[in-house]
Coordinates of C-alpha atoms in Angstrom, one line a residue:
M1 CA 0.5 0.4 -0.5
H2 CA 1.5 3.5 -1.3
L3 CA -0.1 6.2 1.6
A4 CA 0.5 10.1 0.8
L5 CA 1.2 9.5 -2.9
T6 CA 1.6 12.9 -4.6
E7 CA 0.2 11.5 -7.9
V8 CA -1.2 8.4 -9.0
N9 CA -1.8 6.5 -12.4
Y10 CA -5.4 5.2 -13.0
L11 CA -6.7 3.6 -15.8
G12 CA -3.6 4.9 -17.9
D13 CA -4.4 8.7 -16.7
V14 CA -1.7 10.7 -14.2
M15 CA -3.8 12.1 -11.4
S16 CA -2.2 15.0 -9.3
Q17 CA -2.6 18.4 -7.3
R18 CA -1.5 19.5 -11.0
G19 CA -5.3 18.0 -12.4
I20 CA -5.1 14.7 -14.6
E21 CA -2.7 14.2 -18.1
P22 CA -2.1 11.3 -19.7
D23 CA 0.3 8.9 -18.9
P24 CA 4.0 9.9 -20.2
Q25 CA 4.7 6.7 -22.0
K26 CA 1.5 6.9 -23.6
V27 CA 2.6 10.2 -24.7
K28 CA 6.8 8.8 -25.7
A29 CA 4.9 6.0 -27.5
I30 CA 2.9 8.3 -29.7
N31 CA 6.0 10.6 -30.3
E32 CA 7.9 8.0 -30.7
F33 CA 5.6 5.4 -33.3
G34 CA 7.9 3.9 -36.1
V35 CA 7.3 3.3 -39.8
R36 CA 3.2 2.8 -41.4
K37 CA 4.0 0.3 -43.1
C38 CA 0.1 -1.2 -43.3
R39 CA -2.9 -0.4 -42.7
E40 CA -2.4 -2.2 -39.2
D41 CA 0.2 -0.2 -37.6
L42 CA -2.3 2.9 -38.3
Q43 CA -5.5 1.7 -36.7
R44 CA -3.1 0.7 -33.8
F45 CA -1.6 4.4 -33.8
F46 CA -5.1 5.9 -34.1
G47 CA -5.8 4.0 -31.3
M48 CA -3.6 5.4 -29.8
V49 CA -4.1 8.9 -30.4
T50 CA -8.5 8.3 -29.6
Y51 CA -7.4 7.5 -26.2
L52 CA -5.6 10.5 -25.3
A53 CA -7.8 12.7 -27.6
K54 CA -9.6 13.8 -24.9
F55 CA -7.0 16.1 -23.4
I56 CA -7.0 18.4 -26.9
P57 CA -10.4 17.6 -28.5
S58 CA -9.4 19.7 -32.1
L59 CA -6.3 16.6 -32.6
L60 CA -8.8 14.5 -34.2
I61 CA -9.4 17.3 -36.4
S62 CA -6.0 16.8 -38.4
T63 CA -6.1 13.4 -39.4
H64 CA -7.5 13.7 -42.6
F65 CA -5.3 12.2 -44.6
P66 CA -4.1 9.4 -42.4
C67 CA -7.8 8.2 -42.4
Q68 CA -8.3 8.2 -45.9
L69 CA -6.3 5.4 -45.4
L70 CA -8.1 3.6 -43.3
K71 CA -11.1 2.7 -45.9
Q72 CA -11.2 -0.6 -46.6
D73 CA -11.3 0.1 -50.4
T74 CA -8.3 2.6 -50.4
T75 CA -4.9 1.7 -52.0
W76 CA -2.5 1.8 -49.5
L77 CA 0.1 5.7 -50.3
W78 CA 1.6 7.4 -48.2
D79 CA 2.2 11.0 -49.5
K80 CA 3.9 14.3 -48.6
S81 CA 0.4 15.4 -47.3
T82 CA 0.0 12.2 -45.4
E83 CA 3.0 12.3 -43.3
R84 CA 2.4 16.1 -43.0
D85 CA -0.7 15.5 -41.1
F86 CA 1.3 12.4 -39.5
D87 CA 4.0 14.4 -37.8
L88 CA 1.5 17.0 -37.2
I89 CA -0.1 14.7 -34.8
K90 CA 2.8 13.1 -32.7
R91 CA 3.9 16.6 -32.0
K92 CA 0.7 17.9 -30.3
K93 CA 2.2 18.6 -26.7
F94 CA -0.6 16.8 -24.4
P95 CA -2.0 19.5 -21.3
S96 CA -2.9 18.6 -18.7
R97 CA -6.9 19.2 -17.7
Q98 CA -7.7 20.5 -14.7
A99 CA -10.0 18.4 -11.8
G100 CA -12.9 20.8 -11.7
R101 CA -13.4 23.0 -8.9
Q102 CA -17.3 22.3 -7.5
S103 CA -18.5 26.5 -6.2

């Protein structure tokens, strides 16, 4: 049992006096996500990103080109526009969400 912890990792989020923040390991996994070779790689990446989208509501707006590759009958073509959107997502900074205060 841990008493007097300053932060707690709970269900993939870090809770502390600063509020609720994403787990740094999850953010690191997104930042270090490597080569996209196939649709399954991209689905895995978007699974991670979608989980953290609660910290940046507009995060998924910038995913037009990568999302097109997830469509069923789409030929896999990773071009400059797709790479740009993919890198934009990876560079996002995930702020903390302040715990709500009741008046």
